[in-house]
mmCIF file of C-alpha atoms in Angstrom:
data_model
loop_
_atom_site.group_PDB
_atom_site.id
_atom_site.type_symbol
_atom_site.label_atom_id
_atom_site.label_comp_id
_atom_site.label_asym_id
_atom_site.label_seq_id
_atom_site.Cartn_x
_atom_site.Cartn_y
_atom_site.Cartn_z
ATOM 1 C CA MET M 1 -13.638 35.064 60.076
ATOM 2 C CA ILE M 2 -13.871 32.854 56.747
ATOM 3 C CA LYS M 3 -14.741 28.999 57.956
ATOM 4 C CA LEU M 4 -13.456 26.182 56.145
ATOM 5 C CA LYS M 5 -16.025 24.845 54.853
ATOM 6 C CA HIS M 6 -16.467 28.256 52.793
ATOM 7 C CA LEU M 7 -13.023 28.337 51.603
ATOM 8 C CA LEU M 8 -12.915 25.234 50.192
ATOM 9 C CA ILE M 9 -16.338 26.111 48.311
ATOM 10 C CA LEU M 10 -14.157 29.575 47.152
ATOM 11 C CA THR M 11 -11.077 27.478 46.070
ATOM 12 C CA LEU M 12 -12.446 24.586 44.441
ATOM 13 C CA PRO M 13 -13.535 26.368 41.281
ATOM 14 C CA LEU M 14 -9.976 27.272 40.847
ATOM 15 C CA LEU M 15 -8.598 23.940 41.497
ATOM 16 C CA SER M 16 -11.323 21.848 39.027
ATOM 17 C CA TYR M 17 -10.172 21.985 35.144
ATOM 18 C CA GLY M 18 -11.204 20.192 32.291
ATOM 19 C CA ASP M 19 -9.042 17.720 30.605
ATOM 20 C CA THR M 20 -7.211 19.053 26.837
ATOM 21 C CA LEU M 21 -7.388 16.806 24.083
ATOM 22 C CA LYS M 22 -2.799 16.233 24.138
ATOM 23 C CA GLU M 23 -3.666 14.960 27.685
ATOM 24 C CA LEU M 24 -6.828 12.524 26.837
ATOM 25 C CA LEU M 25 -4.493 11.087 24.147
ATOM 26 C CA ASN M 26 -0.975 11.006 26.238
ATOM 27 C CA TYR M 27 -3.065 9.105 28.947
ATOM 28 C CA ALA M 28 -4.978 6.680 26.477
ATOM 29 C CA THR M 29 -1.479 5.462 24.730
ATOM 30 C CA ILE M 30 -0.369 4.902 28.038
ATOM 31 C CA ASN M 31 -3.213 3.167 30.002
ATOM 32 C CA ASN M 32 -5.774 1.820 27.389
ATOM 33 C CA ASN M 33 -5.926 -1.439 27.855
ATOM 34 C CA LEU M 34 -5.853 -2.879 24.101
ATOM 35 C CA VAL M 35 -2.436 -0.695 24.543
ATOM 36 C CA VAL M 36 -1.497 -2.633 27.346
ATOM 37 C CA ALA M 37 -1.876 -5.707 25.289
ATOM 38 C CA LYS M 38 -0.376 -4.580 22.772
ATOM 39 C CA GLN M 39 2.921 -3.744 24.810
ATOM 40 C CA TYR M 40 2.353 -7.655 26.866
ATOM 41 C CA THR M 41 2.300 -8.854 23.014
ATOM 42 C CA GLN M 42 5.622 -7.242 22.059
ATOM 43 C CA ASP M 43 7.708 -8.358 25.524
ATOM 44 C CA ALA M 44 6.863 -11.991 23.699
ATOM 45 C CA ALA M 45 7.865 -11.145 21.195
ATOM 46 C CA LYS M 46 11.074 -10.122 22.484
ATOM 47 C CA LYS M 47 11.231 -13.127 24.379
ATOM 48 C CA GLU M 48 10.900 -15.164 21.896
ATOM 49 C CA LEU M 49 13.840 -13.610 20.128
ATOM 50 C CA ASP M 50 16.237 -13.904 22.734
ATOM 51 C CA PHE M 51 15.247 -17.656 22.841
ATOM 52 C CA LYS M 52 16.009 -17.607 19.486
ATOM 53 C CA GLU M 53 19.613 -15.961 19.891
ATOM 54 C CA SER M 54 20.252 -18.641 22.552
ATOM 55 C CA SER M 55 20.474 -21.251 20.402
ATOM 56 C CA PHE M 56 23.942 -19.887 19.532
ATOM 57 C CA TYR M 57 24.961 -20.826 22.754
ATOM 58 C CA PRO M 58 26.588 -24.441 24.023
ATOM 59 C CA THR M 59 24.305 -26.197 25.495
ATOM 60 C CA ILE M 60 25.005 -28.108 29.033
ATOM 61 C CA ASP M 61 23.177 -31.322 30.732
ATOM 62 C CA ILE M 62 23.928 -32.900 33.565
ATOM 63 C CA GLY M 63 22.024 -35.572 34.729
ATOM 64 C CA ALA M 64 21.829 -39.163 37.028
ATOM 65 C CA ALA M 65 20.646 -42.540 36.345
ATOM 66 C CA TYR M 66 20.371 -46.114 39.168
ATOM 67 C CA LYS M 67 19.419 -49.255 37.829
ATOM 68 C CA ARG M 68 18.570 -52.242 39.860
ATOM 69 C CA ASP M 69 18.885 -56.068 38.217
ATOM 70 C CA ASP M 70 17.296 -58.823 40.679
ATOM 71 C CA ASP M 71 20.393 -61.565 38.795
ATOM 72 C CA VAL M 72 23.876 -60.318 38.209
ATOM 73 C CA SER M 73 26.895 -61.935 36.141
ATOM 74 C CA PRO M 74 30.173 -60.756 35.646
ATOM 75 C CA PHE M 75 28.630 -58.796 32.880
ATOM 76 C CA GLN M 76 26.071 -57.201 34.406
ATOM 77 C CA ALA M 77 26.288 -55.583 38.023
ATOM 78 C CA GLY M 78 23.253 -55.786 40.499
ATOM 79 C CA ASP M 79 23.173 -51.760 41.094
ATOM 80 C CA THR M 80 24.608 -49.228 38.777
ATOM 81 C CA LEU M 81 24.812 -45.662 39.491
ATOM 82 C CA ASN M 82 25.173 -43.413 36.664
ATOM 83 C CA ALA M 83 26.315 -39.654 36.675
ATOM 84 C CA PHE M 84 26.700 -37.588 33.703
ATOM 85 C CA ALA M 85 27.778 -33.632 32.153
ATOM 86 C CA LYS M 86 27.189 -33.799 28.562
ATOM 87 C CA ILE M 87 28.122 -30.311 26.359
ATOM 88 C CA GLY M 88 26.945 -29.353 22.671
ATOM 89 C CA PHE M 89 27.206 -27.274 19.956
ATOM 90 C CA ASP M 90 25.957 -27.036 16.615
ATOM 91 C CA ILE M 91 28.577 -26.580 14.223
ATOM 92 C CA TYR M 92 26.137 -26.041 10.935
ATOM 93 C CA ASP M 93 22.941 -26.553 11.235
ATOM 94 C CA GLY M 94 22.366 -25.217 7.476
ATOM 95 C CA GLY M 95 20.981 -22.206 7.892
ATOM 96 C CA LYS M 96 18.559 -22.906 10.350
ATOM 97 C CA THR M 97 19.269 -20.672 13.164
ATOM 98 C CA SER M 98 20.425 -17.879 11.516
ATOM 99 C CA ALA M 99 17.137 -17.444 9.793
ATOM 100 C CA ASN M 100 15.080 -18.277 12.816
ATOM 101 C CA ILE M 101 17.007 -15.106 14.423
ATOM 102 C CA ASN M 102 16.228 -12.947 11.413
ATOM 103 C CA GLN M 103 12.747 -14.225 11.555
ATOM 104 C CA ALA M 104 12.002 -13.305 15.390
ATOM 105 C CA LYS M 105 13.489 -9.976 14.565
ATOM 106 C CA GLU M 106 11.310 -9.434 11.625
ATOM 107 C CA SER M 107 8.440 -10.668 14.301
ATOM 108 C CA LEU M 108 9.381 -7.315 17.155
ATOM 109 C CA LYS M 109 9.381 -4.825 14.471
ATOM 110 C CA SER M 110 6.011 -6.037 13.121
ATOM 111 C CA SER M 111 4.730 -5.848 16.704
ATOM 112 C CA GLU M 112 6.315 -2.883 17.763
ATOM 113 C CA PHE M 113 4.915 -1.190 14.147
ATOM 114 C CA ASP M 114 1.066 -3.226 15.289
ATOM 115 C CA ALA M 115 1.152 -1.267 19.164
ATOM 116 C CA LYS M 116 2.500 1.928 17.145
ATOM 117 C CA ALA M 117 -0.659 1.733 14.520
ATOM 118 C CA TYR M 118 -3.508 0.395 16.846
ATOM 119 C CA LYS M 119 -2.276 3.687 18.892
ATOM 120 C CA GLU M 120 -2.121 6.023 16.145
ATOM 121 C CA SER M 121 -5.918 4.510 15.408
ATOM 122 C CA LEU M 122 -7.300 5.376 18.562
ATOM 123 C CA SER M 123 -5.826 8.689 19.067
ATOM 124 C CA LEU M 124 -7.745 9.074 15.993
ATOM 125 C CA GLU M 125 -10.999 7.442 17.108
ATOM 126 C CA ILE M 126 -10.622 10.548 20.419
ATOM 127 C CA VAL M 127 -10.238 12.663 18.560
ATOM 128 C CA GLN M 128 -13.286 12.461 16.902
ATOM 129 C CA ASP M 129 -15.236 11.268 19.618
ATOM 130 C CA PHE M 130 -13.878 14.691 21.549
ATOM 131 C CA PHE M 131 -14.755 17.058 18.693
ATOM 132 C CA ASN M 132 -18.440 15.612 18.036
ATOM 133 C CA ILE M 133 -18.501 16.144 21.742
ATOM 134 C CA LYS M 134 -17.959 19.294 21.913
ATOM 135 C CA SER M 135 -20.380 19.872 18.882
ATOM 136 C CA LEU M 136 -23.162 18.475 20.858
ATOM 137 C CA GLU M 137 -22.206 20.817 23.780
ATOM 138 C CA SER M 138 -22.580 23.411 21.275
ATOM 139 C CA SER M 139 -25.542 22.165 19.845
ATOM 140 C CA LEU M 140 -27.336 21.811 23.480
ATOM 141 C CA ASN M 141 -26.011 25.554 24.822
ATOM 142 C CA ALA M 142 -28.423 26.701 21.488
ATOM 143 C CA LYS M 143 -31.188 24.706 22.711
ATOM 144 C CA ARG M 144 -31.018 26.242 25.960
ATOM 145 C CA GLU M 145 -30.611 29.474 24.296
ATOM 146 C CA ALA M 146 -33.433 28.982 22.502
ATOM 147 C CA GLN M 147 -35.025 27.484 25.930
ATOM 148 C CA GLU M 148 -34.563 30.918 27.523
ATOM 149 C CA THR M 149 -36.552 32.530 24.424
ATOM 150 C CA LEU M 150 -39.540 30.177 24.824
ATOM 151 C CA LYS M 151 -39.330 31.075 28.515
ATOM 152 C CA ALA M 152 -39.769 34.038 28.336
ATOM 153 C CA GLN M 153 -41.797 34.324 25.346
ATOM 154 C CA LEU M 154 -44.337 32.261 27.210
ATOM 155 C CA GLN M 155 -43.964 34.212 30.663
ATOM 156 C CA ARG M 156 -45.023 37.129 28.667
ATOM 157 C CA ILE M 157 -48.078 35.282 26.751
ATOM 158 C CA LYS M 158 -49.713 33.986 30.177
ATOM 159 C CA LYS M 159 -49.565 37.811 31.294
ATOM 160 C CA PHE M 160 -50.937 38.661 27.886
ATOM 161 C CA TYR M 161 -53.691 36.067 28.721
ATOM 162 C CA ALA M 162 -54.137 36.975 32.358
ATOM 163 C CA ALA M 163 -55.083 40.456 30.679
ATOM 164 C CA LYS M 164 -57.463 39.265 28.479
ATOM 165 C CA LEU M 165 -55.003 40.255 25.472
ATOM 166 C CA ALA M 166 -54.489 36.763 24.593
ATOM 167 C CA THR M 167 -56.225 32.931 23.693
ATOM 168 C CA GLN M 168 -55.441 30.022 25.069
ATOM 169 C CA ASP M 169 -54.476 28.821 22.045
ATOM 170 C CA ALA M 170 -51.162 31.289 21.602
ATOM 171 C CA ILE M 171 -50.110 29.807 25.045
ATOM 172 C CA ASP M 172 -50.630 26.044 23.673
ATOM 173 C CA ARG M 173 -48.330 27.198 20.703
ATOM 174 C CA VAL M 174 -45.591 28.775 22.659
ATOM 175 C CA GLN M 175 -45.898 25.711 25.406
ATOM 176 C CA ALA M 176 -45.852 22.985 22.807
ATOM 177 C CA ASP M 177 -42.576 24.452 21.578
ATOM 178 C CA PHE M 178 -41.014 24.480 24.299
ATOM 179 C CA ASP M 179 -41.380 20.846 25.520
ATOM 180 C CA THR M 180 -40.422 20.544 22.195
ATOM 181 C CA ASN M 181 -37.143 21.559 22.764
ATOM 182 C CA ARG M 182 -36.953 20.907 26.227
ATOM 183 C CA TYR M 183 -37.103 16.857 24.535
ATOM 184 C CA ALA M 184 -34.410 17.761 22.079
ATOM 185 C CA MET M 185 -32.145 19.111 24.908
ATOM 186 C CA GLU M 186 -32.661 16.018 26.800
ATOM 187 C CA SER M 187 -31.873 14.057 23.736
ATOM 188 C CA THR M 188 -28.991 15.832 22.852
ATOM 189 C CA LYS M 189 -27.665 15.209 26.738
ATOM 190 C CA PHE M 190 -28.139 11.451 25.869
ATOM 191 C CA GLN M 191 -26.474 11.466 22.892
ATOM 192 C CA ILE M 192 -23.625 13.533 25.369
ATOM 193 C CA LEU M 193 -22.848 11.432 27.870
ATOM 194 C CA SER M 194 -23.159 8.201 25.453
ATOM 195 C CA LEU M 195 -20.134 9.459 23.175
ATOM 196 C CA LYS M 196 -18.620 10.724 26.561
ATOM 197 C CA SER M 197 -19.051 7.030 28.030
ATOM 198 C CA SER M 198 -17.665 6.091 25.094
ATOM 199 C CA LEU M 199 -14.529 8.113 24.937
ATOM 200 C CA GLU M 200 -14.284 7.623 28.678
ATOM 201 C CA LEU M 201 -13.766 3.705 27.660
ATOM 202 C CA LYS M 202 -10.730 4.657 25.166
ATOM 203 C CA VAL M 203 -8.861 6.757 27.133
ATOM 204 C CA GLY M 204 -9.591 4.839 30.850
ATOM 205 C CA LYS M 205 -10.329 6.904 33.185
ATOM 206 C CA ARG M 206 -13.067 9.309 34.531
ATOM 207 C CA ILE M 207 -13.596 12.301 32.148
ATOM 208 C CA SER M 208 -15.420 15.086 33.661
ATOM 209 C CA SER M 209 -15.313 18.083 31.249
ATOM 210 C CA LEU M 210 -12.908 18.781 28.233
ATOM 211 C CA THR M 211 -11.388 22.121 27.614
ATOM 212 C CA ASP M 212 -11.390 23.522 23.973
ATOM 213 C CA SER M 213 -8.180 22.020 21.686
ATOM 214 C CA THR M 214 -7.057 22.855 18.231
ATOM 215 C CA PHE M 215 -4.374 21.562 15.589
ATOM 216 C CA LYS M 216 -2.048 23.011 13.361
ATOM 217 C CA LYS M 217 -3.331 24.013 10.708
ATOM 218 C CA GLU M 218 -1.016 23.429 7.531
ATOM 219 C CA LEU M 219 -0.951 21.131 4.641
ATOM 220 C CA SER M 220 2.141 19.118 4.821
ATOM 221 C CA THR M 221 2.879 17.944 0.884
ATOM 222 C CA GLU M 222 4.751 14.346 1.708
ATOM 223 C CA TYR M 223 3.387 12.064 3.930
ATOM 224 C CA GLU M 224 4.847 8.302 5.232
ATOM 225 C CA VAL M 225 3.669 5.042 5.051
ATOM 226 C CA GLN M 226 1.615 4.271 8.465
ATOM 227 C CA ASP M 227 2.832 2.262 10.621
ATOM 228 C CA SER M 228 0.254 -0.740 10.077
ATOM 229 C CA ILE M 229 1.920 -0.787 6.576
ATOM 230 C CA LYS M 230 5.042 -1.488 8.170
ATOM 231 C CA ALA M 231 3.836 -4.352 10.528
ATOM 232 C CA LEU M 232 2.431 -6.098 7.633
ATOM 233 C CA ILE M 233 5.661 -5.344 5.336
ATOM 234 C CA SER M 234 7.643 -6.987 8.404
ATOM 235 C CA GLN M 235 5.631 -10.016 9.003
ATOM 236 C CA LYS M 236 6.083 -10.845 5.305
ATOM 237 C CA GLY M 237 10.392 -10.253 5.731
ATOM 238 C CA SER M 238 8.814 -13.115 9.102
ATOM 239 C CA ILE M 239 7.286 -15.070 7.084
ATOM 240 C CA LYS M 240 10.451 -15.138 4.142
ATOM 241 C CA TYR M 241 12.881 -16.031 6.981
ATOM 242 C CA ALA M 242 10.423 -18.807 8.392
ATOM 243 C CA ALA M 243 10.655 -20.169 4.752
ATOM 244 C CA GLU M 244 14.468 -19.890 5.016
ATOM 245 C CA ALA M 245 14.595 -22.307 7.878
ATOM 246 C CA VAL M 246 12.116 -24.440 6.410
ATOM 247 C CA ASP M 247 14.610 -24.175 3.355
ATOM 248 C CA SER M 248 18.082 -25.227 5.994
ATOM 249 C CA PHE M 249 16.527 -28.871 6.223
ATOM 250 C CA TYR M 250 17.659 -29.678 2.566
ATOM 251 C CA TYR M 251 21.525 -28.898 3.959
ATOM 252 C CA PRO M 252 24.430 -30.930 6.129
ATOM 253 C CA ASN M 253 23.638 -30.809 10.232
ATOM 254 C CA ILE M 254 26.912 -31.038 11.983
ATOM 255 C CA LYS M 255 26.725 -31.903 15.396
ATOM 256 C CA ILE M 256 29.561 -32.020 18.266
ATOM 257 C CA GLU M 257 29.025 -33.312 22.099
ATOM 258 C CA ASP M 258 31.489 -34.321 25.190
ATOM 259 C CA THR M 259 29.693 -36.894 27.483
ATOM 260 C CA TYR M 260 31.516 -37.431 30.347
ATOM 261 C CA ASN M 261 30.148 -39.938 32.763
ATOM 262 C CA LEU M 262 30.906 -41.735 36.440
ATOM 263 C CA TYR M 263 30.088 -45.033 37.290
ATOM 264 C CA SER M 264 29.078 -46.325 40.979
ATOM 265 C CA PHE M 265 28.432 -50.928 40.677
ATOM 266 C CA ASP M 266 27.664 -53.219 43.590
ATOM 267 C CA ARG M 267 26.827 -56.687 43.964
ATOM 268 C CA LEU M 268 29.467 -57.605 41.440
ATOM 269 C CA ALA M 269 29.574 -61.067 40.274
ATOM 270 C CA ILE M 270 33.240 -61.714 39.425
ATOM 271 C CA PRO M 271 34.815 -64.949 38.814
ATOM 272 C CA PRO M 272 37.848 -65.749 41.779
ATOM 273 C CA GLY M 273 40.619 -65.343 40.616
ATOM 274 C CA LEU M 274 39.505 -62.981 37.919
ATOM 275 C CA ASN M 275 41.448 -59.920 38.384
ATOM 276 C CA ALA M 276 38.937 -57.165 36.404
ATOM 277 C CA GLU M 277 37.782 -54.015 38.043
ATOM 278 C CA PRO M 278 34.542 -51.829 36.627
ATOM 279 C CA LEU M 279 34.919 -49.254 34.561
ATOM 280 C CA GLU M 280 34.371 -45.984 36.776
ATOM 281 C CA ASN M 281 34.196 -43.493 34.548
ATOM 282 C CA GLN M 282 34.196 -42.917 30.603
ATOM 283 C CA ASN M 283 34.396 -40.058 28.360
ATOM 284 C CA THR M 284 32.993 -40.175 25.303
ATOM 285 C CA LEU M 285 33.110 -37.899 22.005
ATOM 286 C CA LEU M 286 30.468 -37.730 19.265
ATOM 287 C CA LEU M 287 30.989 -36.251 15.593
ATOM 288 C CA SER M 288 27.114 -36.140 14.257
ATOM 289 C CA LEU M 289 26.583 -35.448 10.779
ATOM 290 C CA ASN M 290 22.527 -35.499 9.474
ATOM 291 C CA PHE M 291 22.106 -35.284 5.676
ATOM 292 C CA ARG M 292 17.835 -35.120 4.478
ATOM 293 C CA VAL M 293 17.986 -37.356 1.087
ATOM 294 C CA PHE M 294 14.604 -37.902 0.093
ATOM 295 C CA ASP M 295 11.341 -36.488 1.884
ATOM 296 C CA PHE M 296 8.476 -37.496 -0.967
ATOM 297 C CA GLY M 297 8.781 -33.104 -1.557
ATOM 298 C CA GLU M 298 7.683 -33.133 1.982
ATOM 299 C CA ILE M 299 9.976 -29.929 2.794
ATOM 300 C CA SER M 300 9.732 -28.226 -0.785
ATOM 301 C CA GLN M 301 5.515 -28.271 0.025
ATOM 302 C CA VAL M 302 6.010 -26.615 3.820
ATOM 303 C CA LYS M 303 8.501 -23.650 2.256
ATOM 304 C CA GLU M 304 6.074 -23.326 -0.830
ATOM 305 C CA ALA M 305 2.812 -22.774 0.894
ATOM 306 C CA THR M 306 4.871 -20.046 3.493
ATOM 307 C CA LEU M 307 6.275 -18.273 0.452
ATOM 308 C CA LEU M 308 2.225 -18.180 -0.857
ATOM 309 C CA LYS M 309 1.839 -16.578 2.375
ATOM 310 C CA ALA M 310 3.955 -13.897 2.029
ATOM 311 C CA LYS M 311 2.974 -12.927 -1.777
ATOM 312 C CA ALA M 312 -0.974 -12.887 0.003
ATOM 313 C CA LEU M 313 0.849 -10.134 2.690
ATOM 314 C CA GLU M 314 2.044 -8.259 -0.554
ATOM 315 C CA SER M 315 -1.232 -8.390 -1.833
ATOM 316 C CA GLN M 316 -2.700 -6.263 1.100
ATOM 317 C CA ILE M 317 0.707 -3.917 1.663
ATOM 318 C CA ALA M 318 0.202 -2.794 -2.211
ATOM 319 C CA TYR M 319 -3.824 -2.383 -1.498
ATOM 320 C CA LYS M 320 -3.303 -0.979 1.534
ATOM 321 C CA THR M 321 -1.096 1.841 0.174
ATOM 322 C CA LYS M 322 -3.126 2.858 -2.398
ATOM 323 C CA ALA M 323 -5.268 2.868 0.337
ATOM 324 C CA GLN M 324 -3.336 5.557 2.318
ATOM 325 C CA GLU M 325 -2.498 7.235 -0.654
ATOM 326 C CA LEU M 326 -6.061 8.189 -1.472
ATOM 327 C CA GLN M 327 -7.001 8.601 1.822
ATOM 328 C CA TYR M 328 -4.607 11.400 2.027
ATOM 329 C CA GLU M 329 -5.306 13.067 -0.664
ATOM 330 C CA LEU M 330 -8.814 13.121 0.333
ATOM 331 C CA SER M 331 -8.352 14.225 3.658
ATOM 332 C CA LYS M 332 -7.220 17.892 1.776
ATOM 333 C CA ARG M 333 -10.130 18.060 -0.466
ATOM 334 C CA ARG M 334 -12.058 17.613 3.059
ATOM 335 C CA ILE M 335 -10.252 20.192 4.953
ATOM 336 C CA SER M 336 -11.182 22.678 1.970
ATOM 337 C CA THR M 337 -15.163 21.447 1.500
ATOM 338 C CA THR M 338 -15.166 22.513 5.756
ATOM 339 C CA LEU M 339 -12.949 25.532 5.490
ATOM 340 C CA ALA M 340 -16.043 26.373 2.360
ATOM 341 C CA LYS M 341 -19.083 25.062 5.057
ATOM 342 C CA ILE M 342 -17.433 27.130 7.794
ATOM 343 C CA ASN M 343 -17.438 30.820 5.430
ATOM 344 C CA SER M 344 -21.560 29.438 4.534
ATOM 345 C CA ALA M 345 -22.118 28.979 8.497
ATOM 346 C CA LYS M 346 -20.758 31.726 9.441
ATOM 347 C CA SER M 347 -23.001 34.020 7.037
ATOM 348 C CA ALA M 348 -25.787 32.161 7.561
ATOM 349 C CA LEU M 349 -25.378 32.952 11.295
ATOM 350 C CA ILE M 350 -25.197 36.509 10.714
ATOM 351 C CA ALA M 351 -28.063 36.820 8.787
ATOM 352 C CA ALA M 352 -29.869 34.196 11.438
ATOM 353 C CA LYS M 353 -29.145 36.801 14.176
ATOM 354 C CA SER M 354 -29.860 40.253 12.207
ATOM 355 C CA ALA M 355 -32.926 38.398 11.034
ATOM 356 C CA PHE M 356 -33.905 37.506 14.616
ATOM 357 C CA GLU M 357 -33.425 40.343 16.399
ATOM 358 C CA THR M 358 -36.036 42.156 14.140
ATOM 359 C CA ILE M 359 -38.391 39.945 14.262
ATOM 360 C CA GLU M 360 -38.574 39.485 18.089
ATOM 361 C CA LYS M 361 -38.994 43.748 18.485
ATOM 362 C CA LYS M 362 -41.963 43.044 15.255
ATOM 363 C CA TYR M 363 -43.518 39.928 17.405
ATOM 364 C CA ASN M 364 -43.345 41.901 20.623
ATOM 365 C CA ALA M 365 -44.776 44.920 18.705
ATOM 366 C CA GLY M 366 -47.641 42.307 17.462
ATOM 367 C CA ILE M 367 -46.914 43.248 14.177
ATOM 368 C CA VAL M 368 -45.561 39.745 12.974
ATOM 369 C CA ASP M 369 -47.014 36.051 14.448
ATOM 370 C CA TYR M 370 -45.822 33.568 16.239
ATOM 371 C CA ILE M 371 -44.949 31.189 13.321
ATOM 372 C CA VAL M 372 -43.226 33.554 11.760
ATOM 373 C CA TYR M 373 -41.097 34.723 15.041
ATOM 374 C CA LEU M 374 -40.390 30.123 15.610
ATOM 375 C CA ASP M 375 -39.465 29.938 12.109
ATOM 376 C CA THR M 376 -36.732 32.875 12.794
ATOM 377 C CA LEU M 377 -35.443 31.347 15.996
ATOM 378 C CA THR M 378 -35.107 27.928 14.689
ATOM 379 C CA LYS M 379 -33.255 28.951 11.886
ATOM 380 C CA LYS M 380 -30.880 31.120 14.796
ATOM 381 C CA THR M 381 -30.659 28.203 16.472
ATOM 382 C CA GLY M 382 -30.079 26.383 13.476
ATOM 383 C CA SER M 383 -27.679 27.919 12.407
ATOM 384 C CA GLN M 384 -25.106 28.807 15.611
ATOM 385 C CA ALA M 385 -25.467 24.950 15.907
ATOM 386 C CA LEU M 386 -24.080 24.366 12.344
ATOM 387 C CA TYR M 387 -21.505 26.864 12.604
ATOM 388 C CA GLU M 388 -19.839 25.771 15.936
ATOM 389 C CA SER M 389 -20.148 21.939 14.449
ATOM 390 C CA SER M 390 -18.119 23.106 11.516
ATOM 391 C CA LEU M 391 -15.376 24.698 13.242
ATOM 392 C CA ASN M 392 -15.416 21.204 14.970
ATOM 393 C CA GLU M 393 -15.043 19.669 11.585
ATOM 394 C CA LEU M 394 -12.394 21.444 10.589
ATOM 395 C CA GLU M 395 -10.351 20.199 13.255
ATOM 396 C CA ILE M 396 -11.924 16.306 12.840
ATOM 397 C CA ALA M 397 -10.410 17.018 8.626
ATOM 398 C CA TYR M 398 -6.923 18.260 10.195
ATOM 399 C CA ALA M 399 -6.623 15.374 12.272
ATOM 400 C CA ILE M 400 -7.759 12.581 9.381
ATOM 401 C CA LEU M 401 -4.812 14.383 7.349
ATOM 402 C CA TYR M 402 -2.276 13.834 9.626
ATOM 403 C CA TYR M 403 -3.463 10.781 11.211
ATOM 404 C CA ASN M 404 -3.180 9.478 6.783
ATOM 405 C CA SER M 405 0.356 11.310 6.326
ATOM 406 C CA ALA M 406 1.350 8.810 9.543
ATOM 407 C CA LYS M 407 2.102 12.310 11.925
ATOM 408 C CA ASN M 408 1.702 12.158 15.547
ATOM 409 C CA LEU M 409 -1.386 13.729 16.167
ATOM 410 C CA GLN M 410 -0.524 14.813 19.393
ATOM 411 C CA GLU M 411 2.438 16.541 18.633
ATOM 412 C CA GLU M 412 0.133 18.515 15.971
ATOM 413 C CA LEU M 413 -1.865 19.450 18.277
ATOM 414 C CA LYS M 414 -1.233 23.281 19.590
#
């Protein structure tokens, strides 16, 4: 009967699997700490919009006051208690409230675009880390194959040495190359560990292994404006509405208020024979008009400074728009260059493998020396790593193209 422990050992490989790139991107765009921070900023902008929209509604205030005077007179009670309720409404504020609401709406849109732009940028960084790790893993595998070959040759040379058919310097040469390759393997392992730690920080979780992933291979002829640029456009709109809010101070402000007061008096000093009762309640209606006539140019200077900020953003928008266009064109060129690199690396790999098979047979037969053999092995290992890394570079090139054309990287994965 199979024990439970043995059953778990047998089934564990079936249950364990690596993370696909799409899974990492989905997880990161929800759980990354900076993504969460952007969401809080977006929520704050939404609350600010709600706050400013409430300015259209009337305000209601209630309150109470108690006053005590030591000396009393026919016109002044010793103890006075007052309670009131007041309702107020801005009939016209020069368009300030509308401008503030529009400003808040643009700020919210800017916050939303900024959050999307960060997710896009984060996704591209994750894609680059993902495929760079895959390239390093390919390089490590090539070095491992070379290590096994060198190990076999080392054992072979030692047998020849024991049979007095080889010298000690032949063993030393192979041993040196074996140790050098082992150091290169450890260095590559550290690079993988370092890059994987960076990837885990961006994703927001531990990563065991990476499953092969690829992008769709499509060259789009059109591209949209990136969300980072849209965020700047909305930010510029917000600043322009802020300038309108400042300008509203030059328009009349009309407000109406209705206040109802309740009074209670104690320790009254009413002269004898005077039949007078103090006022116990009073309703007051107030209609006010405020109009700024002169302020030494204060408001106009504030408005001018605000509009200058908008012009600064216009320059940033123009620069980033041009930069996106250039990067988009370069992305397409990068793909064609990488494809040429892949073809070249593939041919070099085929030639290197063929050459190594021939040289290995000649070396084992004693026809060529160790230097020729090692040189051929090194070329084969390098060609294998170059070909694998070129394939990963192509994936990164397509990711950059999709990023510069403002497409969702998750949706472009197969």
